[in-house]
Amino acid sequence: MLETKSIKVQGILKEIHEKVQQKAGRFEKISEDIVLENLTLQALCANLHMSPAACADFVQNNYDCSCSVDDMIRIYRDFKINTEEKRLEVFENATGVAIMLEKSMNGDQQAYELYRSTREKFMEKKPKHYYKILLAVIFHNIKQLQQENDQQMITSFGNTLCKYLLFDIENAITYAYGFNKHHNSAAPVKNNNAKKVHSPEQERLLQKLASLESALEQSDMLLRDLQSEFDERLEAVKLQEMTEFFGKLNSDKYGCILDELLMLRKGIDAVKKRGYVLPLEINGLLIMVRKLVQFLRDSHINPMLKPESLRIVKAGDVEFWNYEGTPFTCAEEEKQVKVISPGWIYSEKQVQISRPKVKEVVDNVD
């Protein structure tokens, strides 16, 4: 529990609030993708057991934010939390770090050192995404940080701003309690055989100077990291536009063109194997189909499953597919399904374009 009556704790909370406001004011335009990612993390803080579909419903109903199941699947995969076991592991580790931080804010130096070491280990796994997860968990667990609209404001923070807000929180604690001082007043300096000792005011000024130097260095690093993140976001937008284009081609609205190309090519090959001679009038069509299929391959757009194949699956296998059939009674139950649509993936970046569609095979019993 945070000791809110403590003057130092109040000072830390005020400093954090000012940093949130300061960082939130950096940009006039807010990325909808970043906001959706952060809202998803806040939702998972409330319930880690939610599937992508359940999380999409939760976000839409509680945050008035438009999203789809495919959006959730992408976020779960990007953050490497697409299984419940992995979500529990990641968020429980983050909760442990948040507990150490809360104790640090109360002035526990041992907890502060433990916080820093556990936070660094946590970040080693996937730093860019885990900054967001950790910040979401910290604000969820330490209710006093949710002052005014700060929790809402951090939903607009990308990886870089989340990272540097965590640094700001550490700096606020360091300055309030004097942890990890850059100057050691207990160390004597020889000068004409006399010991030079800093007065309390001098020590305070030296500490303030060190804090300002650190803040300046972090500001310079922040600008470089923001530029780097901007470049990464630009590449991500290009990738998203490309996958959306191919996704539309394979949508029901346009007749699942990618699926039809695959089936048409398969049909043509089957007819040729049987020895049928195709009319010359359709040669142009056959060449176009062959070239389009080659274009997909050259663009690294590949089917995920074999069309019309039969597969034995469990509930976990079809979690991110479109499944048509009777509900699974337990996680270990197996069902035979037929692939109706193979689903498509941009293999170079392992980005899903469209989900496979499978249908349960039911034996007809007379």
XYZ file of C-alpha atoms in Angstrom:
366
model
C 0.000 0.000 0.000
C 1.373 3.396 -0.986
C 1.878 5.778 1.953
C 0.118 8.761 0.428
C 0.497 10.879 3.574
C 4.268 10.911 3.110
C 5.552 14.193 1.666
C 8.130 12.311 -0.416
C 5.513 9.979 -1.857
C 3.353 12.976 -2.713
C 6.338 14.573 -4.426
C 6.980 11.420 -6.459
C 3.334 11.217 -7.535
C 3.386 14.885 -8.543
C 6.572 14.404 -10.560
C 5.147 11.368 -12.366
C 1.932 13.253 -13.133
C 3.898 16.161 -14.605
C 5.967 13.802 -16.770
C 2.838 12.077 -18.097
C 1.273 15.440 -18.968
C 4.512 16.606 -20.553
C 4.942 13.523 -22.728
C 1.262 13.412 -23.702
C 1.553 16.942 -25.078
C 4.318 16.033 -27.511
C 2.018 14.972 -30.327
C -1.135 16.466 -31.777
C -2.041 13.337 -33.746
C -2.591 10.102 -31.821
C -2.075 6.698 -33.434
C -5.244 4.603 -33.233
C -3.180 1.409 -33.399
C -1.127 2.425 -30.356
C -4.257 3.351 -28.398
C -5.897 0.003 -29.233
C -2.778 -1.901 -28.147
C -2.647 -0.099 -24.804
C -6.383 -0.495 -24.180
C -6.022 -4.211 -24.888
C -3.262 -4.442 -22.274
C -5.424 -2.577 -19.758
C -8.262 -5.009 -20.476
C -5.969 -7.994 -19.940
C -4.859 -6.537 -16.609
C -8.488 -6.993 -15.540
C -8.863 -10.506 -16.984
C -5.995 -12.544 -18.437
C -8.266 -15.418 -19.443
C -9.971 -13.544 -22.288
C -9.678 -14.954 -25.797
C -9.148 -12.481 -28.686
C -12.909 -12.491 -29.384
C -13.805 -11.888 -25.721
C -11.172 -9.155 -25.437
C -12.499 -7.419 -28.564
C -15.988 -7.361 -27.021
C -14.601 -6.090 -23.701
C -12.639 -3.256 -25.321
C -15.607 -2.162 -27.446
C -18.064 -2.261 -24.534
C -15.846 -0.691 -21.861
C -13.624 1.746 -23.764
C -15.913 2.735 -26.647
C -13.177 1.741 -29.081
C -13.927 0.073 -32.395
C -11.935 -3.112 -33.045
C -12.264 -6.550 -34.583
C -11.268 -10.065 -33.582
C -8.524 -9.905 -36.228
C -7.154 -6.771 -34.535
C -6.948 -8.687 -31.257
C -5.291 -11.679 -32.886
C -2.636 -9.376 -34.341
C -1.990 -7.716 -30.966
C -1.833 -11.029 -29.101
C 0.687 -12.318 -31.631
C 2.764 -9.127 -31.766
C 3.096 -9.114 -27.974
C 3.779 -12.874 -27.865
C 0.838 -13.458 -25.495
C -1.384 -15.516 -27.795
C -1.691 -18.393 -25.304
C -3.228 -18.112 -21.855
C -0.160 -19.744 -20.316
C 2.118 -17.093 -21.840
C -0.207 -14.261 -20.763
C -0.180 -15.512 -17.167
C 3.607 -15.776 -17.183
C 4.253 -12.323 -18.644
C 1.668 -10.419 -16.598
C 2.541 -12.174 -13.332
C 6.204 -11.239 -13.837
C 5.158 -7.657 -14.543
C 3.000 -7.633 -11.393
C 6.025 -8.701 -9.343
C 7.990 -5.763 -10.761
C 5.086 -3.383 -9.977
C 4.992 -4.566 -6.338
C 8.711 -3.817 -5.956
C 8.162 -0.380 -7.497
C 5.386 0.455 -5.034
C 7.648 -0.447 -2.115
C 10.396 1.674 -3.684
C 8.069 4.666 -3.805
C 7.639 4.245 -0.036
C 11.412 4.568 0.402
C 12.492 0.917 0.560
C 15.967 1.007 -1.006
C 16.353 -2.777 -1.027
C 13.047 -3.052 -2.929
C 14.270 -0.326 -5.303
C 17.434 -2.253 -6.167
C 15.371 -5.428 -6.599
C 12.909 -3.515 -8.787
C 15.663 -2.342 -11.099
C 17.218 -5.789 -11.448
C 13.891 -7.584 -12.043
C 12.755 -4.884 -14.448
C 15.946 -5.275 -16.484
C 15.512 -9.073 -16.615
C 11.885 -8.611 -17.647
C 12.871 -6.257 -20.468
C 15.555 -8.580 -21.830
C 12.872 -10.895 -23.266
C 11.220 -8.442 -25.693
C 11.992 -4.861 -24.623
C 9.902 -2.859 -27.077
C 6.600 -4.537 -26.300
C 7.241 -5.269 -22.633
C 7.662 -1.580 -21.792
C 3.989 -1.154 -22.652
C 2.949 -4.229 -20.694
C 4.916 -3.189 -17.626
C 3.565 0.363 -17.636
C -0.014 -0.892 -18.031
C 0.435 -3.278 -15.084
C 2.058 -0.594 -12.915
C -0.801 1.863 -13.466
C -3.346 -0.918 -12.907
C -1.805 -2.013 -9.599
C -0.794 1.361 -8.141
C -4.149 3.137 -8.093
C -2.651 6.449 -6.952
C -0.984 6.784 -10.369
C -4.414 7.000 -11.972
C -4.780 10.618 -10.850
C -6.786 12.909 -13.089
C -6.688 11.360 -16.590
C -3.136 9.990 -16.536
C -4.144 6.375 -17.152
C -6.080 7.464 -20.213
C -3.188 9.597 -21.438
C -0.657 6.765 -21.377
C -2.836 4.843 -23.844
C -1.419 7.155 -26.531
C 2.191 6.291 -25.581
C 4.242 4.200 -27.972
C 7.109 1.947 -26.948
C 9.606 4.791 -26.609
C 7.455 7.051 -24.413
C 6.547 4.098 -22.185
C 10.236 3.300 -21.810
C 11.193 6.850 -20.838
C 8.248 7.305 -18.487
C 9.572 4.282 -16.583
C 12.944 6.029 -16.442
C 11.200 9.179 -15.157
C 9.557 7.172 -12.378
C 12.938 5.750 -11.345
C 14.495 9.221 -11.410
C 11.697 10.616 -9.224
C 12.317 7.903 -6.617
C 16.087 8.352 -6.820
C 15.828 12.108 -6.301
C 13.287 11.847 -3.470
C 15.284 9.371 -1.375
C 18.836 9.907 -2.632
C 19.215 6.360 -3.950
C 22.251 5.760 -6.161
C 23.744 9.229 -5.651
C 26.325 10.308 -8.186
C 28.248 12.147 -5.474
C 29.291 10.534 -2.236
C 29.552 13.152 0.514
C 31.095 10.608 2.889
C 34.207 10.302 0.706
C 36.866 12.812 1.824
C 38.913 14.745 -0.692
C 42.453 15.713 0.295
C 43.292 19.361 -0.180
C 46.218 20.849 1.760
C 45.949 18.026 4.278
C 42.359 19.039 5.040
C 39.158 17.160 4.488
C 36.573 18.852 2.304
C 32.992 18.110 3.291
C 29.945 19.355 1.387
C 27.332 21.220 3.334
C 23.744 19.878 3.128
C 22.842 22.689 0.723
C 25.859 21.956 -1.481
C 25.010 18.276 -1.462
C 21.431 19.064 -2.483
C 22.650 21.255 -5.344
C 25.141 18.615 -6.498
C 22.410 16.027 -6.491
C 20.118 18.372 -8.429
C 22.911 19.010 -10.957
C 23.444 15.284 -11.430
C 19.699 14.853 -11.892
C 19.596 17.580 -14.557
C 22.580 16.091 -16.373
C 20.851 12.716 -16.387
C 17.598 14.293 -17.628
C 19.455 16.053 -20.458
C 21.134 12.828 -21.509
C 17.809 10.984 -21.432
C 16.142 13.728 -23.487
C 18.780 13.309 -26.180
C 18.291 9.537 -26.145
C 14.505 10.012 -26.230
C 14.673 12.047 -29.444
C 16.828 9.416 -31.152
C 14.579 6.588 -30.010
C 11.439 8.451 -31.130
C 12.915 8.841 -34.608
C 13.760 5.149 -34.675
C 10.250 4.213 -33.534
C 8.739 6.518 -36.165
C 10.713 4.713 -38.892
C 9.552 1.343 -37.548
C 5.936 2.523 -37.444
C 6.225 3.728 -41.033
C 7.395 0.297 -42.136
C 4.587 -1.297 -40.107
C 2.006 0.925 -41.827
C 3.321 -0.084 -45.250
C 3.114 -3.737 -44.246
C -0.407 -3.280 -42.884
C -1.587 -1.586 -46.084
C -0.194 -4.438 -48.160
C -1.789 -7.154 -46.020
C -5.110 -5.285 -46.012
C -5.006 -5.127 -49.814
C -4.497 -8.880 -50.172
C -6.983 -9.462 -47.349
C -9.659 -7.611 -49.308
C -8.869 -9.668 -52.404
C -9.682 -12.775 -50.400
C -12.775 -11.387 -48.699
C -16.309 -12.630 -49.343
C -17.115 -9.242 -50.876
C -14.768 -9.901 -53.795
C -15.420 -13.621 -54.091
C -12.303 -14.882 -52.246
C -10.076 -14.247 -55.275
C -6.939 -15.807 -53.763
C -8.789 -19.024 -52.900
C -10.347 -19.145 -56.370
C -6.964 -18.666 -58.055
C -5.572 -21.582 -56.106
C -8.542 -23.838 -56.923
C -8.503 -22.767 -60.595
C -4.806 -23.561 -60.918
C -5.388 -26.923 -59.229
C -8.299 -27.679 -61.560
C -6.298 -26.783 -64.661
C -3.416 -29.045 -63.601
C -5.853 -31.913 -62.934
C -7.480 -31.538 -66.375
C -4.080 -31.536 -68.103
C -3.005 -34.681 -66.231
C -6.066 -36.495 -67.559
C -4.946 -35.717 -71.090
C -7.645 -33.238 -71.992
C -6.668 -30.711 -74.663
C -7.895 -27.282 -73.664
C -9.283 -24.953 -76.374
C -6.837 -22.417 -77.757
C -9.350 -19.656 -77.057
C -8.726 -19.907 -73.280
C -4.933 -20.012 -73.454
C -4.782 -16.343 -72.557
C -6.835 -17.003 -69.426
C -4.579 -19.894 -68.422
C -1.460 -17.769 -68.833
C -3.009 -15.005 -66.718
C -3.875 -17.480 -63.938
C -0.341 -18.897 -63.999
C 1.213 -15.424 -63.857
C -1.051 -14.335 -61.001
C -0.126 -17.410 -58.977
C 3.546 -16.727 -59.670
C 3.046 -13.114 -58.575
C 1.653 -14.309 -55.239
C 4.627 -16.605 -54.715
C 7.141 -13.898 -55.619
C 5.370 -11.570 -53.149
C 5.695 -14.252 -50.418
C 1.904 -14.568 -50.181
C 1.317 -18.233 -49.395
C -1.585 -20.435 -48.250
C -1.439 -21.560 -44.608
C -3.184 -24.913 -45.111
C -3.787 -27.320 -47.987
C -7.202 -26.638 -49.592
C -9.856 -29.358 -49.100
C -7.523 -31.379 -46.880
C -8.731 -33.192 -43.754
C -7.160 -32.438 -40.377
C -7.521 -33.592 -36.792
C -7.684 -30.537 -34.517
C -8.230 -29.514 -30.904
C -9.899 -26.359 -29.608
C -6.566 -24.570 -29.296
C -5.705 -25.306 -32.923
C -8.759 -23.488 -34.283
C -8.700 -20.556 -31.839
C -7.427 -18.233 -34.573
C -9.336 -19.871 -37.438
C -12.925 -19.604 -38.612
C -14.399 -22.843 -37.345
C -17.819 -24.161 -38.341
C -19.120 -27.082 -36.322
C -20.229 -28.261 -32.905
C -18.524 -26.734 -29.838
C -15.538 -28.470 -28.253
C -16.465 -29.942 -24.872
C -12.897 -29.721 -23.494
C -9.413 -28.621 -24.512
C -8.286 -32.182 -25.290
C -11.236 -33.177 -27.476
C -10.283 -33.880 -31.089
C -12.426 -33.317 -34.160
C -11.933 -33.973 -37.851
C -12.328 -30.903 -40.028
C -12.133 -30.126 -43.724
C -10.258 -27.063 -44.962
C -12.737 -24.826 -46.790
C -10.394 -21.858 -47.161
C -6.639 -22.314 -46.566
C -6.008 -18.878 -45.090
C -3.155 -16.725 -46.353
C 0.046 -15.431 -44.804
C 2.791 -12.998 -45.765
C 5.561 -15.492 -45.071
C 8.490 -13.060 -45.131
C 7.149 -11.261 -42.044
C 4.897 -14.065 -40.746
C 1.863 -11.770 -40.933
C -1.554 -13.355 -41.374
C -3.604 -11.919 -44.234
C -6.757 -13.979 -43.846
C -7.775 -16.704 -41.442
C -8.258 -20.329 -42.513
C -11.834 -21.558 -42.607
C -12.530 -25.136 -41.567
C -15.713 -27.171 -41.221
C -16.302 -30.129 -38.939
C -16.687 -33.442 -40.732
C -19.672 -35.286 -39.297
C -20.170 -38.950 -40.128
C -23.698 -39.654 -41.315
C -25.141 -42.504 -39.311
C -28.218 -44.193 -40.811
